[in-house]
Amino acid sequence: MSFTPSPQQAEAIRAIVDWFQNRTHQQQVFRLFGYAGSGKSTVASLFKEFGALVIDSDVISHQVTQSGGMAIAAIRTAFGDNYIDASGALD
């Protein structure tokens, strides 16, 4: 399902991104959070579209907990093999 922002929503997001991009003396950080289905990915996509850097912690967590991921050894050490599946990924 795709979401198309209204002109007002797109204008608001563009204004926020422009404001952040024009603040060269200081790095700005936005944190998007909310319930499942609340639109976090949509807002992140809109920020990307307007030139903002987006770091998706869900993507990172999936990468480090897949088979051979850099968090697997620490998880195995802390919790044992009960939480690692047959492929070597977090279960």
PDB file of N, CA and C in Angstrom:
ATOM      1  N   MET A   1       0.846  -1.174   0.000  1.00  0.00           N
ATOM      2  CA  MET A   1       0.000   0.000   0.000  1.00  0.00           C
ATOM      3  C   MET A   1       0.886   1.229   0.000  1.00  0.00           C
ATOM      4  N   SER A   2       0.610   2.133  -0.875  1.00  0.00           N
ATOM      5  CA  SER A   2       1.409   3.335  -1.006  1.00  0.00           C
ATOM      6  C   SER A   2       0.649   4.532  -0.442  1.00  0.00           C
ATOM      7  N   PHE A   3       1.401   5.449   0.121  1.00  0.00           N
ATOM      8  CA  PHE A   3       0.802   6.650   0.693  1.00  0.00           C
ATOM      9  C   PHE A   3       1.312   7.851  -0.080  1.00  0.00           C
ATOM     10  N   THR A   4       0.414   8.685  -0.512  1.00  0.00           N
ATOM     11  CA  THR A   4       0.784   9.934  -1.168  1.00  0.00           C
ATOM     12  C   THR A   4       0.373  11.067  -0.243  1.00  0.00           C
ATOM     13  N   PRO A   5       1.357  11.859   0.205  1.00  0.00           N
ATOM     14  CA  PRO A   5       1.010  12.944   1.125  1.00  0.00           C
ATOM     15  C   PRO A   5       0.191  14.007   0.414  1.00  0.00           C
ATOM     16  N   SER A   6      -0.621  14.669   1.192  1.00  0.00           N
ATOM     17  CA  SER A   6      -1.355  15.801   0.647  1.00  0.00           C
ATOM     18  C   SER A   6      -0.344  16.908   0.359  1.00  0.00           C
ATOM     19  N   PRO A   7      -0.695  17.880  -0.448  1.00  0.00           N
ATOM     20  CA  PRO A   7       0.228  18.989  -0.695  1.00  0.00           C
ATOM     21  C   PRO A   7       0.669  19.679   0.598  1.00  0.00           C
ATOM     22  N   GLN A   8      -0.222  19.787   1.564  1.00  0.00           N
ATOM     23  CA  GLN A   8       0.114  20.429   2.834  1.00  0.00           C
ATOM     24  C   GLN A   8       1.110  19.582   3.630  1.00  0.00           C
ATOM     25  N   GLN A   9       0.908  18.253   3.636  1.00  0.00           N
ATOM     26  CA  GLN A   9       1.838  17.368   4.338  1.00  0.00           C
ATOM     27  C   GLN A   9       3.221  17.418   3.691  1.00  0.00           C
ATOM     28  N   ALA A  10       3.259  17.349   2.372  1.00  0.00           N
ATOM     29  CA  ALA A  10       4.531  17.401   1.660  1.00  0.00           C
ATOM     30  C   ALA A  10       5.242  18.731   1.910  1.00  0.00           C
ATOM     31  N   GLU A  11       4.494  19.809   1.928  1.00  0.00           N
ATOM     32  CA  GLU A  11       5.063  21.129   2.191  1.00  0.00           C
ATOM     33  C   GLU A  11       5.638  21.210   3.609  1.00  0.00           C
ATOM     34  N   ALA A  12       4.946  20.625   4.577  1.00  0.00           N
ATOM     35  CA  ALA A  12       5.428  20.631   5.965  1.00  0.00           C
ATOM     36  C   ALA A  12       6.711  19.823   6.088  1.00  0.00           C
ATOM     37  N   ILE A  13       6.743  18.667   5.459  1.00  0.00           N
ATOM     38  CA  ILE A  13       7.955  17.833   5.523  1.00  0.00           C
ATOM     39  C   ILE A  13       9.109  18.542   4.830  1.00  0.00           C
ATOM     40  N   ARG A  14       8.852  19.136   3.678  1.00  0.00           N
ATOM     41  CA  ARG A  14       9.903  19.875   2.953  1.00  0.00           C
ATOM     42  C   ARG A  14      10.441  21.015   3.819  1.00  0.00           C
ATOM     43  N   ALA A  15       9.566  21.735   4.506  1.00  0.00           N
ATOM     44  CA  ALA A  15       9.993  22.842   5.371  1.00  0.00           C
ATOM     45  C   ALA A  15      10.878  22.349   6.510  1.00  0.00           C
ATOM     46  N   ILE A  16      10.523  21.215   7.090  1.00  0.00           N
ATOM     47  CA  ILE A  16      11.343  20.662   8.182  1.00  0.00           C
ATOM     48  C   ILE A  16      12.711  20.250   7.658  1.00  0.00           C
ATOM     49  N   VAL A  17      12.748  19.538   6.532  1.00  0.00           N
ATOM     50  CA  VAL A  17      14.024  19.108   5.957  1.00  0.00           C
ATOM     51  C   VAL A  17      14.871  20.320   5.582  1.00  0.00           C
ATOM     52  N   ASP A  18      14.272  21.328   4.951  1.00  0.00           N
ATOM     53  CA  ASP A  18      15.016  22.541   4.590  1.00  0.00           C
ATOM     54  C   ASP A  18      15.596  23.210   5.831  1.00  0.00           C
ATOM     55  N   TRP A  19      14.822  23.282   6.883  1.00  0.00           N
ATOM     56  CA  TRP A  19      15.296  23.898   8.124  1.00  0.00           C
ATOM     57  C   TRP A  19      16.514  23.154   8.651  1.00  0.00           C
ATOM     58  N   PHE A  20      16.430  21.816   8.660  1.00  0.00           N
ATOM     59  CA  PHE A  20      17.560  21.029   9.149  1.00  0.00           C
ATOM     60  C   PHE A  20      18.780  21.182   8.250  1.00  0.00           C
ATOM     61  N   GLN A  21      18.577  21.173   6.950  1.00  0.00           N
ATOM     62  CA  GLN A  21      19.698  21.284   6.023  1.00  0.00           C
ATOM     63  C   GLN A  21      20.378  22.648   6.105  1.00  0.00           C
ATOM     64  N   ASN A  22      19.673  23.669   6.489  1.00  0.00           N
ATOM     65  CA  ASN A  22      20.240  25.009   6.571  1.00  0.00           C
ATOM     66  C   ASN A  22      20.923  25.292   7.905  1.00  0.00           C
ATOM     67  N   ARG A  23      20.868  24.375   8.837  1.00  0.00           N
ATOM     68  CA  ARG A  23      21.511  24.544  10.145  1.00  0.00           C
ATOM     69  C   ARG A  23      22.878  23.860  10.095  1.00  0.00           C
ATOM     70  N   THR A  24      23.820  24.486   9.390  1.00  0.00           N
ATOM     71  CA  THR A  24      25.111  23.855   9.130  1.00  0.00           C
ATOM     72  C   THR A  24      26.010  23.785  10.356  1.00  0.00           C
ATOM     73  N   HIS A  25      25.779  24.588  11.356  1.00  0.00           N
ATOM     74  CA  HIS A  25      26.656  24.603  12.520  1.00  0.00           C
ATOM     75  C   HIS A  25      26.325  23.517  13.526  1.00  0.00           C
ATOM     76  N   GLN A  26      25.257  22.779  13.297  1.00  0.00           N
ATOM     77  CA  GLN A  26      24.806  21.830  14.300  1.00  0.00           C
ATOM     78  C   GLN A  26      24.082  20.665  13.624  1.00  0.00           C
ATOM     79  N   GLN A  27      24.427  19.447  14.025  1.00  0.00           N
ATOM     80  CA  GLN A  27      23.740  18.278  13.493  1.00  0.00           C
ATOM     81  C   GLN A  27      22.388  18.127  14.185  1.00  0.00           C
ATOM     82  N   GLN A  28      21.387  17.784  13.417  1.00  0.00           N
ATOM     83  CA  GLN A  28      20.044  17.596  13.955  1.00  0.00           C
ATOM     84  C   GLN A  28      19.658  16.132  13.842  1.00  0.00           C
ATOM     85  N   VAL A  29      18.925  15.637  14.802  1.00  0.00           N
ATOM     86  CA  VAL A  29      18.483  14.249  14.801  1.00  0.00           C
ATOM     87  C   VAL A  29      16.981  14.204  15.058  1.00  0.00           C
ATOM     88  N   PHE A  30      16.285  13.469  14.208  1.00  0.00           N
ATOM     89  CA  PHE A  30      14.871  13.185  14.400  1.00  0.00           C
ATOM     90  C   PHE A  30      14.745  11.723  14.772  1.00  0.00           C
ATOM     91  N   ARG A  31      13.877  11.415  15.684  1.00  0.00           N
ATOM     92  CA  ARG A  31      13.565  10.018  15.997  1.00  0.00           C
ATOM     93  C   ARG A  31      12.095   9.802  15.687  1.00  0.00           C
ATOM     94  N   LEU A  32      11.837   8.827  14.838  1.00  0.00           N
ATOM     95  CA  LEU A  32      10.462   8.485  14.504  1.00  0.00           C
ATOM     96  C   LEU A  32      10.081   7.243  15.293  1.00  0.00           C
ATOM     97  N   PHE A  33       9.008   7.333  16.026  1.00  0.00           N
ATOM     98  CA  PHE A  33       8.537   6.166  16.758  1.00  0.00           C
ATOM     99  C   PHE A  33       7.026   6.195  16.827  1.00  0.00           C
ATOM    100  N   GLY A  34       6.463   5.036  17.011  1.00  0.00           N
ATOM    101  CA  GLY A  34       5.016   4.911  17.082  1.00  0.00           C
ATOM    102  C   GLY A  34       4.614   3.462  16.973  1.00  0.00           C
ATOM    103  N   TYR A  35       3.339   3.221  17.052  1.00  0.00           N
ATOM    104  CA  TYR A  35       2.809   1.873  16.969  1.00  0.00           C
ATOM    105  C   TYR A  35       2.959   1.309  15.560  1.00  0.00           C
ATOM    106  N   ALA A  36       2.853  -0.006  15.443  1.00  0.00           N
ATOM    107  CA  ALA A  36       2.871  -0.650  14.132  1.00  0.00           C
ATOM    108  C   ALA A  36       1.758  -0.051  13.277  1.00  0.00           C
ATOM    109  N   GLY A  37       2.098   0.273  12.049  1.00  0.00           N
ATOM    110  CA  GLY A  37       1.097   0.818  11.145  1.00  0.00           C
ATOM    111  C   GLY A  37       0.799   2.296  11.326  1.00  0.00           C
ATOM    112  N   SER A  38       1.613   2.979  12.132  1.00  0.00           N
ATOM    113  CA  SER A  38       1.321   4.391  12.407  1.00  0.00           C
ATOM    114  C   SER A  38       1.910   5.357  11.381  1.00  0.00           C
ATOM    115  N   GLY A  39       2.710   4.838  10.439  1.00  0.00           N
ATOM    116  CA  GLY A  39       3.234   5.700   9.377  1.00  0.00           C
ATOM    117  C   GLY A  39       4.699   6.063   9.489  1.00  0.00           C
ATOM    118  N   LYS A  40       5.449   5.408  10.371  1.00  0.00           N
ATOM    119  CA  LYS A  40       6.872   5.730  10.538  1.00  0.00           C
ATOM    120  C   LYS A  40       7.653   5.548   9.241  1.00  0.00           C
ATOM    121  N   SER A  41       7.424   4.426   8.565  1.00  0.00           N
ATOM    122  CA  SER A  41       8.145   4.162   7.312  1.00  0.00           C
ATOM    123  C   SER A  41       7.760   5.161   6.239  1.00  0.00           C
ATOM    124  N   THR A  42       6.505   5.542   6.219  1.00  0.00           N
ATOM    125  CA  THR A  42       6.049   6.536   5.243  1.00  0.00           C
ATOM    126  C   THR A  42       6.733   7.871   5.470  1.00  0.00           C
ATOM    127  N   VAL A  43       6.776   8.314   6.711  1.00  0.00           N
ATOM    128  CA  VAL A  43       7.422   9.598   7.025  1.00  0.00           C
ATOM    129  C   VAL A  43       8.919   9.511   6.722  1.00  0.00           C
ATOM    130  N   ALA A  44       9.557   8.386   7.072  1.00  0.00           N
ATOM    131  CA  ALA A  44      10.980   8.222   6.778  1.00  0.00           C
ATOM    132  C   ALA A  44      11.227   8.282   5.271  1.00  0.00           C
ATOM    133  N   SER A  45      10.359   7.655   4.489  1.00  0.00           N
ATOM    134  CA  SER A  45      10.490   7.700   3.028  1.00  0.00           C
ATOM    135  C   SER A  45      10.345   9.118   2.497  1.00  0.00           C
ATOM    136  N   LEU A  46       9.427   9.859   3.071  1.00  0.00           N
ATOM    137  CA  LEU A  46       9.248  11.250   2.644  1.00  0.00           C
ATOM    138  C   LEU A  46      10.475  12.089   2.997  1.00  0.00           C
ATOM    139  N   PHE A  47      11.026  11.867   4.190  1.00  0.00           N
ATOM    140  CA  PHE A  47      12.260  12.580   4.551  1.00  0.00           C
ATOM    141  C   PHE A  47      13.378  12.249   3.571  1.00  0.00           C
ATOM    142  N   LYS A  48      13.527  10.966   3.223  1.00  0.00           N
ATOM    143  CA  LYS A  48      14.545  10.567   2.239  1.00  0.00           C
ATOM    144  C   LYS A  48      14.319  11.271   0.911  1.00  0.00           C
ATOM    145  N   GLU A  49      13.075  11.277   0.486  1.00  0.00           N
ATOM    146  CA  GLU A  49      12.726  11.906  -0.791  1.00  0.00           C
ATOM    147  C   GLU A  49      13.144  13.370  -0.826  1.00  0.00           C
ATOM    148  N   PHE A  50      13.080  14.033   0.314  1.00  0.00           N
ATOM    149  CA  PHE A  50      13.431  15.447   0.378  1.00  0.00           C
ATOM    150  C   PHE A  50      14.882  15.674   0.780  1.00  0.00           C
ATOM    151  N   GLY A  51      15.683  14.605   0.793  1.00  0.00           N
ATOM    152  CA  GLY A  51      17.117  14.769   0.967  1.00  0.00           C
ATOM    153  C   GLY A  51      17.659  14.542   2.356  1.00  0.00           C
ATOM    154  N   ALA A  52      16.853  14.096   3.295  1.00  0.00           N
ATOM    155  CA  ALA A  52      17.353  13.847   4.655  1.00  0.00           C
ATOM    156  C   ALA A  52      18.035  12.481   4.717  1.00  0.00           C
ATOM    157  N   LEU A  53      19.028  12.361   5.579  1.00  0.00           N
ATOM    158  CA  LEU A  53      19.661  11.078   5.851  1.00  0.00           C
ATOM    159  C   LEU A  53      18.777  10.324   6.831  1.00  0.00           C
ATOM    160  N   VAL A  54      18.423   9.089   6.485  1.00  0.00           N
ATOM    161  CA  VAL A  54      17.571   8.273   7.346  1.00  0.00           C
ATOM    162  C   VAL A  54      18.328   7.012   7.720  1.00  0.00           C
ATOM    163  N   ILE A  55      18.429   6.756   9.008  1.00  0.00           N
ATOM    164  CA  ILE A  55      19.034   5.533   9.513  1.00  0.00           C
ATOM    165  C   ILE A  55      17.903   4.694  10.092  1.00  0.00           C
ATOM    166  N   ASP A  56      17.673   3.533   9.511  1.00  0.00           N
ATOM    167  CA  ASP A  56      16.558   2.676   9.909  1.00  0.00           C
ATOM    168  C   ASP A  56      17.062   1.589  10.852  1.00  0.00           C
ATOM    169  N   SER A  57      16.756   1.714  12.120  1.00  0.00           N
ATOM    170  CA  SER A  57      17.252   0.758  13.111  1.00  0.00           C
ATOM    171  C   SER A  57      16.655  -0.635  12.916  1.00  0.00           C
ATOM    172  N   ASP A  58      15.468  -0.734  12.332  1.00  0.00           N
ATOM    173  CA  ASP A  58      14.907  -2.058  12.036  1.00  0.00           C
ATOM    174  C   ASP A  58      15.775  -2.796  11.024  1.00  0.00           C
ATOM    175  N   VAL A  59      16.199  -2.094   9.983  1.00  0.00           N
ATOM    176  CA  VAL A  59      17.059  -2.704   8.967  1.00  0.00           C
ATOM    177  C   VAL A  59      18.382  -3.137   9.597  1.00  0.00           C
ATOM    178  N   ILE A  60      18.968  -2.270  10.412  1.00  0.00           N
ATOM    179  CA  ILE A  60      20.237  -2.591  11.064  1.00  0.00           C
ATOM    180  C   ILE A  60      20.088  -3.801  11.975  1.00  0.00           C
ATOM    181  N   SER A  61      19.016  -3.844  12.769  1.00  0.00           N
ATOM    182  CA  SER A  61      18.836  -4.969  13.698  1.00  0.00           C
ATOM    183  C   SER A  61      18.654  -6.282  12.951  1.00  0.00           C
ATOM    184  N   HIS A  62      17.981  -6.254  11.814  1.00  0.00           N
ATOM    185  CA  HIS A  62      17.830  -7.474  11.024  1.00  0.00           C
ATOM    186  C   HIS A  62      19.171  -7.918  10.436  1.00  0.00           C
ATOM    187  N   GLN A  63      19.992  -6.957  10.011  1.00  0.00           N
ATOM    188  CA  GLN A  63      21.289  -7.296   9.437  1.00  0.00           C
ATOM    189  C   GLN A  63      22.218  -7.927  10.468  1.00  0.00           C
ATOM    190  N   VAL A  64      22.264  -7.380  11.669  1.00  0.00           N
ATOM    191  CA  VAL A  64      23.217  -7.883  12.667  1.00  0.00           C
ATOM    192  C   VAL A  64      22.744  -9.162  13.342  1.00  0.00           C
ATOM    193  N   THR A  65      21.465  -9.527  13.158  1.00  0.00           N
ATOM    194  CA  THR A  65      20.956 -10.758  13.770  1.00  0.00           C
ATOM    195  C   THR A  65      20.668 -11.853  12.740  1.00  0.00           C
ATOM    196  N   GLN A  66      21.012 -11.616  11.478  1.00  0.00           N
ATOM    197  CA  GLN A  66      20.872 -12.681  10.480  1.00  0.00           C
ATOM    198  C   GLN A  66      22.029 -13.657  10.631  1.00  0.00           C
ATOM    199  N   SER A  67      21.955 -14.768   9.951  1.00  0.00           N
ATOM    200  CA  SER A  67      23.012 -15.766  10.016  1.00  0.00           C
ATOM    201  C   SER A  67      24.357 -15.115   9.670  1.00  0.00           C
ATOM    202  N   GLY A  68      25.322 -15.254  10.558  1.00  0.00           N
ATOM    203  CA  GLY A  68      26.634 -14.632  10.354  1.00  0.00           C
ATOM    204  C   GLY A  68      26.686 -13.172  10.755  1.00  0.00           C
ATOM    205  N   GLY A  69      25.583 -12.631  11.244  1.00  0.00           N
ATOM    206  CA  GLY A  69      25.547 -11.223  11.647  1.00  0.00           C
ATOM    207  C   GLY A  69      26.434 -10.971  12.857  1.00  0.00           C
ATOM    208  N   MET A  70      26.890  -9.749  12.989  1.00  0.00           N
ATOM    209  CA  MET A  70      27.873  -9.442  14.030  1.00  0.00           C
ATOM    210  C   MET A  70      27.322  -9.506  15.453  1.00  0.00           C
ATOM    211  N   ALA A  71      26.015  -9.582  15.653  1.00  0.00           N
ATOM    212  CA  ALA A  71      25.466  -9.684  17.003  1.00  0.00           C
ATOM    213  C   ALA A  71      25.232 -11.129  17.441  1.00  0.00           C
ATOM    214  N   ILE A  72      25.302 -12.066  16.520  1.00  0.00           N
ATOM    215  CA  ILE A  72      24.961 -13.451  16.826  1.00  0.00           C
ATOM    216  C   ILE A  72      25.874 -14.046  17.899  1.00  0.00           C
ATOM    217  N   ALA A  73      27.161 -13.821  17.812  1.00  0.00           N
ATOM    218  CA  ALA A  73      28.082 -14.394  18.811  1.00  0.00           C
ATOM    219  C   ALA A  73      27.764 -13.866  20.210  1.00  0.00           C
ATOM    220  N   ALA A  74      27.501 -12.578  20.330  1.00  0.00           N
ATOM    221  CA  ALA A  74      27.185 -11.999  21.640  1.00  0.00           C
ATOM    222  C   ALA A  74      25.849 -12.529  22.165  1.00  0.00           C
ATOM    223  N   ILE A  75      24.877 -12.692  21.291  1.00  0.00           N
ATOM    224  CA  ILE A  75      23.584 -13.249  21.696  1.00  0.00           C
ATOM    225  C   ILE A  75      23.767 -14.686  22.163  1.00  0.00           C
ATOM    226  N   ARG A  76      24.528 -15.457  21.410  1.00  0.00           N
ATOM    227  CA  ARG A  76      24.777 -16.854  21.779  1.00  0.00           C
ATOM    228  C   ARG A  76      25.491 -16.938  23.130  1.00  0.00           C
ATOM    229  N   THR A  77      26.478 -16.059  23.347  1.00  0.00           N
ATOM    230  CA  THR A  77      27.210 -16.053  24.621  1.00  0.00           C
ATOM    231  C   THR A  77      26.301 -15.687  25.777  1.00  0.00           C
ATOM    232  N   ALA A  78      25.466 -14.695  25.584  1.00  0.00           N
ATOM    233  CA  ALA A  78      24.605 -14.213  26.662  1.00  0.00           C
ATOM    234  C   ALA A  78      23.419 -15.133  26.948  1.00  0.00           C
ATOM    235  N   PHE A  79      22.852 -15.728  25.897  1.00  0.00           N
ATOM    236  CA  PHE A  79      21.588 -16.451  26.075  1.00  0.00           C
ATOM    237  C   PHE A  79      21.642 -17.924  25.682  1.00  0.00           C
ATOM    238  N   GLY A  80      22.739 -18.353  25.109  1.00  0.00           N
ATOM    239  CA  GLY A  80      22.840 -19.748  24.679  1.00  0.00           C
ATOM    240  C   GLY A  80      22.256 -19.946  23.293  1.00  0.00           C
ATOM    241  N   ASP A  81      22.249 -21.203  22.871  1.00  0.00           N
ATOM    242  CA  ASP A  81      21.786 -21.543  21.523  1.00  0.00           C
ATOM    243  C   ASP A  81      20.270 -21.580  21.385  1.00  0.00           C
ATOM    244  N   ASN A  82      19.548 -21.446  22.477  1.00  0.00           N
ATOM    245  CA  ASN A  82      18.090 -21.531  22.426  1.00  0.00           C
ATOM    246  C   ASN A  82      17.457 -20.447  21.558  1.00  0.00           C
ATOM    247  N   TYR A  83      18.154 -19.362  21.342  1.00  0.00           N
ATOM    248  CA  TYR A  83      17.585 -18.237  20.589  1.00  0.00           C
ATOM    249  C   TYR A  83      18.184 -18.102  19.189  1.00  0.00           C
ATOM    250  N   ILE A  84      18.966 -19.104  18.793  1.00  0.00           N
ATOM    251  CA  ILE A  84      19.580 -19.106  17.468  1.00  0.00           C
ATOM    252  C   ILE A  84      18.949 -20.244  16.685  1.00  0.00           C
ATOM    253  N   ASP A  85      18.465 -19.953  15.471  1.00  0.00           N
ATOM    254  CA  ASP A  85      17.803 -21.009  14.677  1.00  0.00           C
ATOM    255  C   ASP A  85      18.833 -21.859  13.939  1.00  0.00           C
ATOM    256  N   ALA A  86      18.348 -22.847  13.187  1.00  0.00           N
ATOM    257  CA  ALA A  86      19.223 -23.794  12.507  1.00  0.00           C
ATOM    258  C   ALA A  86      20.125 -23.137  11.466  1.00  0.00           C
ATOM    259  N   SER A  87      19.705 -21.997  10.941  1.00  0.00           N
ATOM    260  CA  SER A  87      20.520 -21.305   9.939  1.00  0.00           C
ATOM    261  C   SER A  87      21.593 -20.427  10.586  1.00  0.00           C
ATOM    262  N   GLY A  88      21.521 -20.248  11.918  1.00  0.00           N
ATOM    263  CA  GLY A  88      22.492 -19.404  12.622  1.00  0.00           C
ATOM    264  C   GLY A  88      22.011 -17.985  12.851  1.00  0.00           C
ATOM    265  N   ALA A  89      20.736 -17.727  12.560  1.00  0.00           N
ATOM    266  CA  ALA A  89      20.153 -16.394  12.753  1.00  0.00           C
ATOM    267  C   ALA A  89      19.384 -16.350  14.074  1.00  0.00           C
ATOM    268  N   LEU A  90      19.106 -15.151  14.541  1.00  0.00           N
ATOM    269  CA  LEU A  90      18.266 -14.986  15.720  1.00  0.00           C
ATOM    270  C   LEU A  90      16.891 -15.548  15.424  1.00  0.00           C
ATOM    271  N   ASP A  91      16.389 -16.374  16.338  1.00  0.00           N
ATOM    272  CA  ASP A  91      15.085 -16.996  16.148  1.00  0.00           C
ATOM    273  C   ASP A  91      14.011 -16.113  16.778  1.00  0.00           C
TER     274      ASP A  91
END
